[in-house]
Amino acid sequence: MSRATPHLFQQPLRASKVPVFYTNKVIESYAAKGSTPISLKHLINFGKGGRNKGEKEEAEKLLKGGNFLRTELPTRLSHRLRDLQELPYIVASNPRMAHVYDLYLEAFEQIRRFPVIKDLEDNDRFCEFMQGTLDKHRVVIPDLAIGVSESSPFHLPPQDLDTIMVRMLRSRISRRVITEQHIALTSQFRERQRSLDKGKGREVDEQRVGIVDTRLKAAEVVRRCEELIRRRGGAEATVPIRLEGMLEDEFAYIDEHLEFMLFEMIKNATQATVAHHGSEEAKHHPITITIVHGPRDLAVRVSDEGGGLTPYGGLPPPPAPSFPLLAPGSTVADFATAQRLDIFSFSHMRRYYQHHAAQDEAQAAALASSSPSSPAGALESPDSAPATGAEGAAPKPLTGIMALRTVGKLAGTVKEQLAVERAREGQVLTEEDEVLRDAQMKSGIGLPLARMFAEYFSGTLEIFTVQGHGSDALLKIPKFGIESWASTERR
Amino acid sequence: MRPSKYLKALPRRPVPLPIAARLVRPYSHSSPLCSSPVPAAAAAPPQFTLPASILPPPPANATPQELLAHYSQMPTTLVKLSDLTRYGAPPLSEEKLLDSAERTRKELLAGLARRVTQHLSLPFLPATNPSLQSIYNLYSSAFFNLTTVPEIKTLADNDRLCEVMEQMVEEHRDNIPILAKGFQETRKYLPPDVITQFLDRAIRNRISLRLMAEQHISLSAASLPALRPSPTPSELPPPTADSAPKEKDPRIEPSARAPSTSLAPSRVGILDLSLSPHQMIHTCADYVTLLCDSTYGVSPNYRIEGASEHVTVGSIGSHLEYILTELLKNAFRATVEYNTPKREEVEEGVFRFEDLPHAHLSKSDLPEVVISVGVVKGVLTIRIRDRGGGVPPSHVASIFSYAFTSVPSVPDPDSDPDSPSNDLYGGAHGAGYYGGVGGGPEGAPGESALQTSVGTIAGLGFGLPLSRIYSSYFGGSLDLVTMHGWGTDVYCVLRVV
């Protein structure tokens, strides 16, 4: 078996003396191929299909899956590389964007040169390698968010910004899903093999197929999110949460995704409630969470009494009269009163970033002239609502994506965070953990990301607001949805 | 469409030839207006244009066609809330009142001309429909009546204007149901989007016309006593709606509330500066409770939350009243219908007491309808939340379309029995958000199954689209969010002062 080591590209690619311009042929040839959309049903059936037949068939399926990844991932990466190449020069050459590009290029080259997977050992090696890549790419979201926010204000109109971010992130989610699914299936397979060796027999875990939980209860996910909020403490923990609707129904979904979305929604609701009513009153204004299972979809509504949202999330309205999210044709309804809020958009995130960057600059200037601070507080986005209060003299915590800038990665999943909090049991948070936690809380990227996750399997996440009273966040996800990113692809 | 359809249709709805001739009847001039040089572009509503007052006056000896052509080219504008308060609170000075009168006259001429030309641009056969004809006649006679009012220079001119406008407002009260009937009958000759577009524009335009007319009538009524301290009875402005019998059917359409209150300090014409949302919701919800009780024998409770009951906003009460009544009717009806235990095999045509909802239900069995009110500067938001089962996904798309464009209300022997629109009423739940299509204000009996079984609470089938037009008129919005299998939220956002 001749296996070339997949480490040809250990040295940084950009260091190459050959100008990038002339080395693009391979990328282009891959990018000419279409990618294969995958449905949730497909993920489940592929996983179950092998499992139910027996070890040999399952191993074959795994090899097939691994080789599919080996060819599919470079194709999908090549599309993103082409996307990045199309960005305005100044945006693409921003150090953070360049870093993302390098990571993608490296992954592209490594995966496409990975030798064909012929047996389970090959597959294990591939999984190990892919896990490493996944970990390495954790910085991509903050990098993209900050890079784009820093570099693009004069070069990317809001609509283009949203398009590129949506494409990058959706594709990223989908790549991670198929990769993680393969890794999880492999490890589940190995797990069963081990228990077989111990003579316990082939126990088939019916509920989990890879990363998909086929008997997921939305109510349980809500309770997990609730527990995390309670354990984190603060005024947010006192906001009562009422659950109603069809609490016992089960469905199949990637539980990590549902957790992320619901946690964002519930966290925002608690923050808004505290910000609107103050930490004393908040316990009298419950959040109502309604779970409804339809024949084809699941709907979760998080309804709070947090005073509602202003159309621009507390920021001054953008100067240009172009609001891409305003439904076309509604010429009469002006944006100030329309329900369509732009807090989901990445252009909002960019304005949010710039707003805070300007504010920090002003503050630094004010400090330099040794006058006491500070104007903050007045303009808080719903994402970062309750920054006022306790931290008076302490070094001002960074808000917005600025905070992500120092941290450089996003916090873990709800389950991971919950494990950390449970282990902590009342002990003080380490500073690093705190920064990490606050960074994500206040980055303004939570909602756009949550919507990405919702839309990934053709769901929707919307917020409707009663200004002056409260907001309703409504998440709808189809059961057995299909990857929706195909519609936003290049071709 | 198959040609045979035309042939079969003819005996059922004969088109008497003389009707075609009536197209031009309102004017003595025989030249058909259909061929009058009305540019097609003029029919499109201009978005941002010069105010009408900038256009030069028409030549003195213009023929009616020329007048029509002239005024239909005049840009019309959407009324803004600030326009209503332009002259401040009444009583107005004579100069201001006359200025308002002249502005109103011009805007009305332009708006009416546009209504007339819009009808003239309909295809011939649908245009000969008697209902559409009657609307057309109303508009054209209103237009030509108004052309007889000279430029407003004196209070006497103003009286004349008010007289004409009051007649118009009164005569045009039931236009929308008549239009609905007309389009329901001509459905097979016009594509749905043409009907929808026509109605959208007609209704929007009509709101503007009524707003302007009623606002000026109301301002006049409030100002004239001060301008003419001791008027002789003959000079009194003709009695306005406060004395006219106004048995308003809120089902049909709102009109300004009686201007008798326009002397109240909080009123600027028809704009109420201290309107209490709570009070308005109570008024409407009580009315709908009555309707619901009389139809089903049972109605859900309702609860108002959010802004304090003492909060007031500046808004047009009649618009809010209409919207709230429509939305609450939908919510109440859906709540009752969805939560009524389903009886198996209801025999057709046999009345049994136990088939009625109230035989099994009392108020406390029904989930309450929750109305949340939010008020911030310039914006009033009302959310109506029911647990009436929501709207099935397949119906969501057509929820804001005029019902008669998608639902056959008259069993049509020609229609394809397999066409999907035929079973739109199939599911019992979710029907709550579709009104039946009534014939006119009296509702011709047997026009739709839903209407006969539900009576008055199922409106005319355009409660939602009309409510949306009303709430978006001054720059608000109306959104319907549904959780199928649970309930529906409607968010109504109104711009207020």
PDB file of N, CA, C and O in Angstrom, chain A residues 244-246 290 292-296 299-301 303 305 331-334 336-340 464-469 472 474 476, chain B residues 47 78 204 305-306 372-376 378-379 381 383 385 387 472-473 475-477 479 481-486 489 491 493 495:
ATOM      1  N   GLU A 244     -45.088  25.859  27.195  1.00  0.00           N
ATOM      2  CA  GLU A 244     -46.422  25.363  26.867  1.00  0.00           C
ATOM      3  C   GLU A 244     -46.392  24.683  25.504  1.00  0.00           C
ATOM      4  O   GLU A 244     -45.428  24.824  24.761  1.00  0.00           O
ATOM      5  N   GLY A 245     -47.437  23.968  25.197  1.00  0.00           N
ATOM      6  CA  GLY A 245     -47.512  23.329  23.890  1.00  0.00           C
ATOM      7  C   GLY A 245     -47.243  21.841  23.963  1.00  0.00           C
ATOM      8  O   GLY A 245     -47.472  21.196  24.984  1.00  0.00           O
ATOM      9  N   MET A 246     -46.731  21.312  22.870  1.00  0.00           N
ATOM     10  CA  MET A 246     -46.566  19.864  22.752  1.00  0.00           C
ATOM     11  C   MET A 246     -45.173  19.489  23.249  1.00  0.00           C
ATOM     12  O   MET A 246     -44.221  19.449  22.483  1.00  0.00           O
ATOM     13  N   THR A 290     -43.437  28.455  23.509  1.00  0.00           N
ATOM     14  CA  THR A 290     -44.482  27.594  22.978  1.00  0.00           C
ATOM     15  C   THR A 290     -43.873  26.638  21.967  1.00  0.00           C
ATOM     16  O   THR A 290     -43.191  27.078  21.041  1.00  0.00           O
ATOM     17  N   VAL A 292     -44.722  23.774  19.209  1.00  0.00           N
ATOM     18  CA  VAL A 292     -45.812  23.189  18.431  1.00  0.00           C
ATOM     19  C   VAL A 292     -45.228  22.292  17.348  1.00  0.00           C
ATOM     20  O   VAL A 292     -44.399  22.722  16.554  1.00  0.00           O
ATOM     21  N   HIS A 293     -45.670  21.044  17.353  1.00  0.00           N
ATOM     22  CA  HIS A 293     -45.243  20.136  16.295  1.00  0.00           C
ATOM     23  C   HIS A 293     -46.328  20.053  15.237  1.00  0.00           C
ATOM     24  O   HIS A 293     -47.455  19.676  15.537  1.00  0.00           O
ATOM     25  N   GLY A 294     -45.987  20.423  14.045  1.00  0.00           N
ATOM     26  CA  GLY A 294     -46.908  20.228  12.938  1.00  0.00           C
ATOM     27  C   GLY A 294     -46.536  18.943  12.237  1.00  0.00           C
ATOM     28  O   GLY A 294     -45.538  18.314  12.584  1.00  0.00           O
ATOM     29  N   PRO A 295     -47.331  18.566  11.242  1.00  0.00           N
ATOM     30  CA  PRO A 295     -46.994  17.333  10.535  1.00  0.00           C
ATOM     31  C   PRO A 295     -45.652  17.458   9.818  1.00  0.00           C
ATOM     32  O   PRO A 295     -44.909  16.486   9.709  1.00  0.00           O
ATOM     33  N   ARG A 296     -45.337  18.655   9.382  1.00  0.00           N
ATOM     34  CA  ARG A 296     -44.119  18.782   8.608  1.00  0.00           C
ATOM     35  C   ARG A 296     -43.042  19.645   9.258  1.00  0.00           C
ATOM     36  O   ARG A 296     -41.925  19.696   8.803  1.00  0.00           O
ATOM     37  N   ALA A 299     -42.341  24.246  15.390  1.00  0.00           N
ATOM     38  CA  ALA A 299     -42.281  25.684  15.618  1.00  0.00           C
ATOM     39  C   ALA A 299     -42.048  25.937  17.096  1.00  0.00           C
ATOM     40  O   ALA A 299     -42.672  25.312  17.946  1.00  0.00           O
ATOM     41  N   VAL A 300     -41.106  26.813  17.387  1.00  0.00           N
ATOM     42  CA  VAL A 300     -40.865  27.213  18.769  1.00  0.00           C
ATOM     43  C   VAL A 300     -40.942  28.730  18.827  1.00  0.00           C
ATOM     44  O   VAL A 300     -40.262  29.419  18.064  1.00  0.00           O
ATOM     45  N   ARG A 301     -41.782  29.210  19.704  1.00  0.00           N
ATOM     46  CA  ARG A 301     -41.907  30.662  19.840  1.00  0.00           C
ATOM     47  C   ARG A 301     -41.453  31.070  21.234  1.00  0.00           C
ATOM     48  O   ARG A 301     -41.902  30.513  22.224  1.00  0.00           O
ATOM     49  N   SER A 303     -41.541  34.144  23.588  1.00  0.00           N
ATOM     50  CA  SER A 303     -42.260  35.403  23.676  1.00  0.00           C
ATOM     51  C   SER A 303     -41.896  36.096  24.979  1.00  0.00           C
ATOM     52  O   SER A 303     -42.102  35.544  26.048  1.00  0.00           O
ATOM     53  N   GLU A 305     -41.467  39.865  27.449  1.00  0.00           N
ATOM     54  CA  GLU A 305     -42.051  41.178  27.708  1.00  0.00           C
ATOM     55  C   GLU A 305     -40.918  42.168  27.914  1.00  0.00           C
ATOM     56  O   GLU A 305     -40.917  42.980  28.834  1.00  0.00           O
ATOM     57  N   THR A 331     -43.615  49.846  -0.600  1.00  0.00           N
ATOM     58  CA  THR A 331     -43.033  51.181  -0.691  1.00  0.00           C
ATOM     59  C   THR A 331     -43.613  52.112   0.350  1.00  0.00           C
ATOM     60  O   THR A 331     -43.017  53.100   0.711  1.00  0.00           O
ATOM     61  N   VAL A 332     -44.809  51.803   0.797  1.00  0.00           N
ATOM     62  CA  VAL A 332     -45.471  52.737   1.693  1.00  0.00           C
ATOM     63  C   VAL A 332     -44.938  52.617   3.116  1.00  0.00           C
ATOM     64  O   VAL A 332     -44.614  53.601   3.756  1.00  0.00           O
ATOM     65  N   ALA A 333     -44.862  51.363   3.565  1.00  0.00           N
ATOM     66  CA  ALA A 333     -44.403  51.164   4.926  1.00  0.00           C
ATOM     67  C   ALA A 333     -42.939  51.554   5.033  1.00  0.00           C
ATOM     68  O   ALA A 333     -42.097  50.973   4.374  1.00  0.00           O
ATOM     69  N   ASP A 334     -42.648  52.536   5.808  1.00  0.00           N
ATOM     70  CA  ASP A 334     -41.248  52.870   5.943  1.00  0.00           C
ATOM     71  C   ASP A 334     -40.643  52.020   7.032  1.00  0.00           C
ATOM     72  O   ASP A 334     -41.336  51.372   7.808  1.00  0.00           O
ATOM     73  N   ALA A 336     -39.109  52.393   9.749  1.00  0.00           N
ATOM     74  CA  ALA A 336     -39.156  52.652  11.185  1.00  0.00           C
ATOM     75  C   ALA A 336     -40.286  51.892  11.859  1.00  0.00           C
ATOM     76  O   ALA A 336     -40.217  51.596  13.034  1.00  0.00           O
ATOM     77  N   THR A 337     -41.333  51.566  11.130  1.00  0.00           N
ATOM     78  CA  THR A 337     -42.441  50.893  11.767  1.00  0.00           C
ATOM     79  C   THR A 337     -42.661  49.492  11.238  1.00  0.00           C
ATOM     80  O   THR A 337     -43.452  48.757  11.779  1.00  0.00           O
ATOM     81  N   ALA A 338     -41.959  49.131  10.190  1.00  0.00           N
ATOM     82  CA  ALA A 338     -42.194  47.814   9.625  1.00  0.00           C
ATOM     83  C   ALA A 338     -41.673  46.748  10.570  1.00  0.00           C
ATOM     84  O   ALA A 338     -40.803  46.992  11.392  1.00  0.00           O
ATOM     85  N   GLN A 339     -42.227  45.563  10.467  1.00  0.00           N
ATOM     86  CA  GLN A 339     -41.827  44.497  11.367  1.00  0.00           C
ATOM     87  C   GLN A 339     -40.474  43.904  10.990  1.00  0.00           C
ATOM     88  O   GLN A 339     -39.821  43.305  11.814  1.00  0.00           O
ATOM     89  N   ARG A 340     -40.092  44.038   9.743  1.00  0.00           N
ATOM     90  CA  ARG A 340     -38.851  43.409   9.323  1.00  0.00           C
ATOM     91  C   ARG A 340     -37.672  44.105   9.974  1.00  0.00           C
ATOM     92  O   ARG A 340     -37.374  45.255   9.684  1.00  0.00           O
ATOM     93  N   PHE A 464     -40.643  39.075  15.671  1.00  0.00           N
ATOM     94  CA  PHE A 464     -41.706  40.061  15.517  1.00  0.00           C
ATOM     95  C   PHE A 464     -41.793  40.802  16.833  1.00  0.00           C
ATOM     96  O   PHE A 464     -41.647  40.209  17.901  1.00  0.00           O
ATOM     97  N   THR A 465     -42.026  42.071  16.744  1.00  0.00           N
ATOM     98  CA  THR A 465     -41.914  42.841  17.964  1.00  0.00           C
ATOM     99  C   THR A 465     -43.119  43.743  18.178  1.00  0.00           C
ATOM    100  O   THR A 465     -43.740  44.206  17.223  1.00  0.00           O
ATOM    101  N   VAL A 466     -43.467  43.908  19.431  1.00  0.00           N
ATOM    102  CA  VAL A 466     -44.463  44.902  19.811  1.00  0.00           C
ATOM    103  C   VAL A 466     -43.662  45.972  20.541  1.00  0.00           C
ATOM    104  O   VAL A 466     -43.345  45.826  21.710  1.00  0.00           O
ATOM    105  N   GLN A 467     -43.295  47.002  19.822  1.00  0.00           N
ATOM    106  CA  GLN A 467     -42.432  48.019  20.413  1.00  0.00           C
ATOM    107  C   GLN A 467     -43.088  48.600  21.644  1.00  0.00           C
ATOM    108  O   GLN A 467     -44.223  49.038  21.604  1.00  0.00           O
ATOM    109  N   GLY A 468     -42.348  48.630  22.727  1.00  0.00           N
ATOM    110  CA  GLY A 468     -42.895  49.138  23.971  1.00  0.00           C
ATOM    111  C   GLY A 468     -43.440  48.025  24.851  1.00  0.00           C
ATOM    112  O   GLY A 468     -43.759  48.260  26.006  1.00  0.00           O
ATOM    113  N   HIS A 469     -43.549  46.820  24.309  1.00  0.00           N
ATOM    114  CA  HIS A 469     -44.067  45.730  25.139  1.00  0.00           C
ATOM    115  C   HIS A 469     -43.130  44.519  25.150  1.00  0.00           C
ATOM    116  O   HIS A 469     -42.615  44.152  26.195  1.00  0.00           O
ATOM    117  N   ASP A 472     -41.413  38.544  20.015  1.00  0.00           N
ATOM    118  CA  ASP A 472     -41.585  37.118  19.824  1.00  0.00           C
ATOM    119  C   ASP A 472     -40.547  36.653  18.825  1.00  0.00           C
ATOM    120  O   ASP A 472     -40.499  37.167  17.708  1.00  0.00           O
ATOM    121  N   LEU A 474     -39.582  33.556  16.587  1.00  0.00           N
ATOM    122  CA  LEU A 474     -40.253  32.359  16.103  1.00  0.00           C
ATOM    123  C   LEU A 474     -39.304  31.541  15.245  1.00  0.00           C
ATOM    124  O   LEU A 474     -38.809  32.013  14.228  1.00  0.00           O
ATOM    125  N   LYS A 476     -38.860  28.117  13.053  1.00  0.00           N
ATOM    126  CA  LYS A 476     -39.578  27.019  12.411  1.00  0.00           C
ATOM    127  C   LYS A 476     -38.562  26.158  11.691  1.00  0.00           C
ATOM    128  O   LYS A 476     -37.796  26.667  10.876  1.00  0.00           O
TER     129      LYS A 476
ATOM    130  N   GLN B  47     -44.999  57.836  -7.502  1.00  0.00           N
ATOM    131  CA  GLN B  47     -44.545  57.705  -6.121  1.00  0.00           C
ATOM    132  C   GLN B  47     -44.175  59.058  -5.523  1.00  0.00           C
ATOM    133  O   GLN B  47     -44.706  59.478  -4.517  1.00  0.00           O
ATOM    134  N   LEU B  78     -50.300  60.314  -1.582  1.00  0.00           N
ATOM    135  CA  LEU B  78     -50.845  59.647  -0.417  1.00  0.00           C
ATOM    136  C   LEU B  78     -50.938  60.683   0.700  1.00  0.00           C
ATOM    137  O   LEU B  78     -50.045  61.509   0.851  1.00  0.00           O
ATOM    138  N   ARG B 204     -56.781  51.890  -1.883  1.00  0.00           N
ATOM    139  CA  ARG B 204     -55.843  52.883  -1.377  1.00  0.00           C
ATOM    140  C   ARG B 204     -56.279  54.292  -1.784  1.00  0.00           C
ATOM    141  O   ARG B 204     -56.314  55.215  -0.974  1.00  0.00           O
ATOM    142  N   GLU B 305     -53.083  43.380  27.583  1.00  0.00           N
ATOM    143  CA  GLU B 305     -51.883  43.546  28.396  1.00  0.00           C
ATOM    144  C   GLU B 305     -50.972  44.557  27.714  1.00  0.00           C
ATOM    145  O   GLU B 305     -51.238  45.005  26.602  1.00  0.00           O
ATOM    146  N   GLY B 306     -49.895  44.907  28.397  1.00  0.00           N
ATOM    147  CA  GLY B 306     -48.964  45.853  27.805  1.00  0.00           C
ATOM    148  C   GLY B 306     -49.208  47.249  28.317  1.00  0.00           C
ATOM    149  O   GLY B 306     -49.400  47.451  29.513  1.00  0.00           O
ATOM    150  N   SER B 372     -52.004  42.430  23.090  1.00  0.00           N
ATOM    151  CA  SER B 372     -50.900  43.163  23.703  1.00  0.00           C
ATOM    152  C   SER B 372     -50.756  44.500  23.006  1.00  0.00           C
ATOM    153  O   SER B 372     -50.767  44.576  21.785  1.00  0.00           O
ATOM    154  N   VAL B 373     -50.606  45.533  23.800  1.00  0.00           N
ATOM    155  CA  VAL B 373     -50.491  46.877  23.249  1.00  0.00           C
ATOM    156  C   VAL B 373     -49.116  47.421  23.580  1.00  0.00           C
ATOM    157  O   VAL B 373     -48.688  47.376  24.733  1.00  0.00           O
ATOM    158  N   GLY B 374     -48.430  47.916  22.598  1.00  0.00           N
ATOM    159  CA  GLY B 374     -47.153  48.572  22.828  1.00  0.00           C
ATOM    160  C   GLY B 374     -47.192  49.955  22.226  1.00  0.00           C
ATOM    161  O   GLY B 374     -47.610  50.129  21.082  1.00  0.00           O
ATOM    162  N   VAL B 375     -46.782  50.930  22.995  1.00  0.00           N
ATOM    163  CA  VAL B 375     -46.758  52.297  22.477  1.00  0.00           C
ATOM    164  C   VAL B 375     -45.368  52.863  22.681  1.00  0.00           C
ATOM    165  O   VAL B 375     -44.852  52.877  23.798  1.00  0.00           O
ATOM    166  N   VAL B 376     -44.736  53.277  21.614  1.00  0.00           N
ATOM    167  CA  VAL B 376     -43.529  54.084  21.724  1.00  0.00           C
ATOM    168  C   VAL B 376     -43.767  55.318  20.867  1.00  0.00           C
ATOM    169  O   VAL B 376     -44.790  55.425  20.192  1.00  0.00           O
ATOM    170  N   GLY B 378     -44.469  57.650  18.271  1.00  0.00           N
ATOM    171  CA  GLY B 378     -44.787  57.576  16.856  1.00  0.00           C
ATOM    172  C   GLY B 378     -45.293  56.230  16.375  1.00  0.00           C
ATOM    173  O   GLY B 378     -45.708  56.116  15.229  1.00  0.00           O
ATOM    174  N   VAL B 379     -45.263  55.221  17.230  1.00  0.00           N
ATOM    175  CA  VAL B 379     -45.653  53.896  16.765  1.00  0.00           C
ATOM    176  C   VAL B 379     -46.567  53.218  17.784  1.00  0.00           C
ATOM    177  O   VAL B 379     -46.253  53.153  18.975  1.00  0.00           O
ATOM    178  N   THR B 381     -48.266  49.539  18.396  1.00  0.00           N
ATOM    179  CA  THR B 381     -48.280  48.152  17.934  1.00  0.00           C
ATOM    180  C   THR B 381     -49.314  47.379  18.745  1.00  0.00           C
ATOM    181  O   THR B 381     -49.369  47.516  19.963  1.00  0.00           O
ATOM    182  N   ARG B 383     -50.735  43.472  19.191  1.00  0.00           N
ATOM    183  CA  ARG B 383     -50.623  42.064  18.810  1.00  0.00           C
ATOM    184  C   ARG B 383     -51.862  41.322  19.305  1.00  0.00           C
ATOM    185  O   ARG B 383     -52.225  41.455  20.469  1.00  0.00           O
ATOM    186  N   ARG B 385     -53.294  37.696  19.850  1.00  0.00           N
ATOM    187  CA  ARG B 385     -52.816  36.319  19.900  1.00  0.00           C
ATOM    188  C   ARG B 385     -53.971  35.405  20.245  1.00  0.00           C
ATOM    189  O   ARG B 385     -54.618  35.572  21.270  1.00  0.00           O
ATOM    190  N   ARG B 387     -55.557  31.203  20.180  1.00  0.00           N
ATOM    191  CA  ARG B 387     -55.170  29.798  20.123  1.00  0.00           C
ATOM    192  C   ARG B 387     -56.218  29.053  19.320  1.00  0.00           C
ATOM    193  O   ARG B 387     -56.794  28.079  19.764  1.00  0.00           O
ATOM    194  N   SER B 472     -51.156  49.963   6.748  1.00  0.00           N
ATOM    195  CA  SER B 472     -49.937  50.420   6.089  1.00  0.00           C
ATOM    196  C   SER B 472     -50.122  51.793   5.453  1.00  0.00           C
ATOM    197  O   SER B 472     -49.179  52.360   4.927  1.00  0.00           O
ATOM    198  N   TYR B 473     -51.340  52.309   5.524  1.00  0.00           N
ATOM    199  CA  TYR B 473     -51.597  53.544   4.788  1.00  0.00           C
ATOM    200  C   TYR B 473     -50.687  54.685   5.224  1.00  0.00           C
ATOM    201  O   TYR B 473     -50.132  55.398   4.409  1.00  0.00           O
ATOM    202  N   GLY B 475     -47.933  54.274   6.804  1.00  0.00           N
ATOM    203  CA  GLY B 475     -46.576  53.777   7.029  1.00  0.00           C
ATOM    204  C   GLY B 475     -46.497  52.788   8.166  1.00  0.00           C
ATOM    205  O   GLY B 475     -45.522  52.769   8.902  1.00  0.00           O
ATOM    206  N   GLY B 476     -47.505  51.989   8.349  1.00  0.00           N
ATOM    207  CA  GLY B 476     -47.437  50.921   9.345  1.00  0.00           C
ATOM    208  C   GLY B 476     -47.336  49.590   8.643  1.00  0.00           C
ATOM    209  O   GLY B 476     -46.914  49.522   7.488  1.00  0.00           O
ATOM    210  N   SER B 477     -47.729  48.537   9.319  1.00  0.00           N
ATOM    211  CA  SER B 477     -47.674  47.224   8.687  1.00  0.00           C
ATOM    212  C   SER B 477     -48.645  46.289   9.389  1.00  0.00           C
ATOM    213  O   SER B 477     -49.108  46.574  10.491  1.00  0.00           O
ATOM    214  N   ASP B 479     -48.761  42.077  10.002  1.00  0.00           N
ATOM    215  CA  ASP B 479     -48.138  40.779   9.767  1.00  0.00           C
ATOM    216  C   ASP B 479     -48.929  39.704  10.469  1.00  0.00           C
ATOM    217  O   ASP B 479     -49.357  39.892  11.604  1.00  0.00           O
ATOM    218  N   VAL B 481     -48.640  35.887  11.748  1.00  0.00           N
ATOM    219  CA  VAL B 481     -47.688  34.819  12.028  1.00  0.00           C
ATOM    220  C   VAL B 481     -48.459  33.672  12.627  1.00  0.00           C
ATOM    221  O   VAL B 481     -49.174  33.840  13.611  1.00  0.00           O
ATOM    222  N   THR B 482     -48.338  32.521  12.024  1.00  0.00           N
ATOM    223  CA  THR B 482     -49.202  31.440  12.472  1.00  0.00           C
ATOM    224  C   THR B 482     -48.387  30.219  12.880  1.00  0.00           C
ATOM    225  O   THR B 482     -47.339  29.933  12.318  1.00  0.00           O
ATOM    226  N   MET B 483     -48.861  29.555  13.918  1.00  0.00           N
ATOM    227  CA  MET B 483     -48.272  28.278  14.322  1.00  0.00           C
ATOM    228  C   MET B 483     -49.368  27.248  14.122  1.00  0.00           C
ATOM    229  O   MET B 483     -50.295  27.151  14.929  1.00  0.00           O
ATOM    230  N   HIS B 484     -49.237  26.530  13.040  1.00  0.00           N
ATOM    231  CA  HIS B 484     -50.292  25.596  12.695  1.00  0.00           C
ATOM    232  C   HIS B 484     -50.400  24.524  13.765  1.00  0.00           C
ATOM    233  O   HIS B 484     -49.413  23.889  14.117  1.00  0.00           O
ATOM    234  N   GLY B 485     -51.615  24.320  14.243  1.00  0.00           N
ATOM    235  CA  GLY B 485     -51.811  23.367  15.325  1.00  0.00           C
ATOM    236  C   GLY B 485     -51.856  24.058  16.678  1.00  0.00           C
ATOM    237  O   GLY B 485     -52.060  23.406  17.691  1.00  0.00           O
ATOM    238  N   TRP B 486     -51.703  25.333  16.704  1.00  0.00           N
ATOM    239  CA  TRP B 486     -51.727  26.059  17.957  1.00  0.00           C
ATOM    240  C   TRP B 486     -52.569  27.334  17.841  1.00  0.00           C
ATOM    241  O   TRP B 486     -53.653  27.425  18.385  1.00  0.00           O
ATOM    242  N   ASP B 489     -50.756  34.766  15.648  1.00  0.00           N
ATOM    243  CA  ASP B 489     -50.482  36.119  16.140  1.00  0.00           C
ATOM    244  C   ASP B 489     -50.620  37.071  14.968  1.00  0.00           C
ATOM    245  O   ASP B 489     -50.092  36.804  13.891  1.00  0.00           O
ATOM    246  N   TYR B 491     -49.736  41.014  14.082  1.00  0.00           N
ATOM    247  CA  TYR B 491     -49.062  42.216  14.563  1.00  0.00           C
ATOM    248  C   TYR B 491     -49.513  43.372  13.703  1.00  0.00           C
ATOM    249  O   TYR B 491     -49.258  43.405  12.497  1.00  0.00           O
ATOM    250  N   VAL B 493     -49.070  47.269  13.173  1.00  0.00           N
ATOM    251  CA  VAL B 493     -48.251  48.418  13.536  1.00  0.00           C
ATOM    252  C   VAL B 493     -48.846  49.650  12.876  1.00  0.00           C
ATOM    253  O   VAL B 493     -49.058  49.666  11.665  1.00  0.00           O
ATOM    254  N   ARG B 495     -48.664  53.916  12.506  1.00  0.00           N
ATOM    255  CA  ARG B 495     -47.938  55.150  12.782  1.00  0.00           C
ATOM    256  C   ARG B 495     -48.917  56.116  13.439  1.00  0.00           C
ATOM    257  O   ARG B 495     -50.023  56.327  12.944  1.00  0.00           O
TER     258      ARG B 495
END
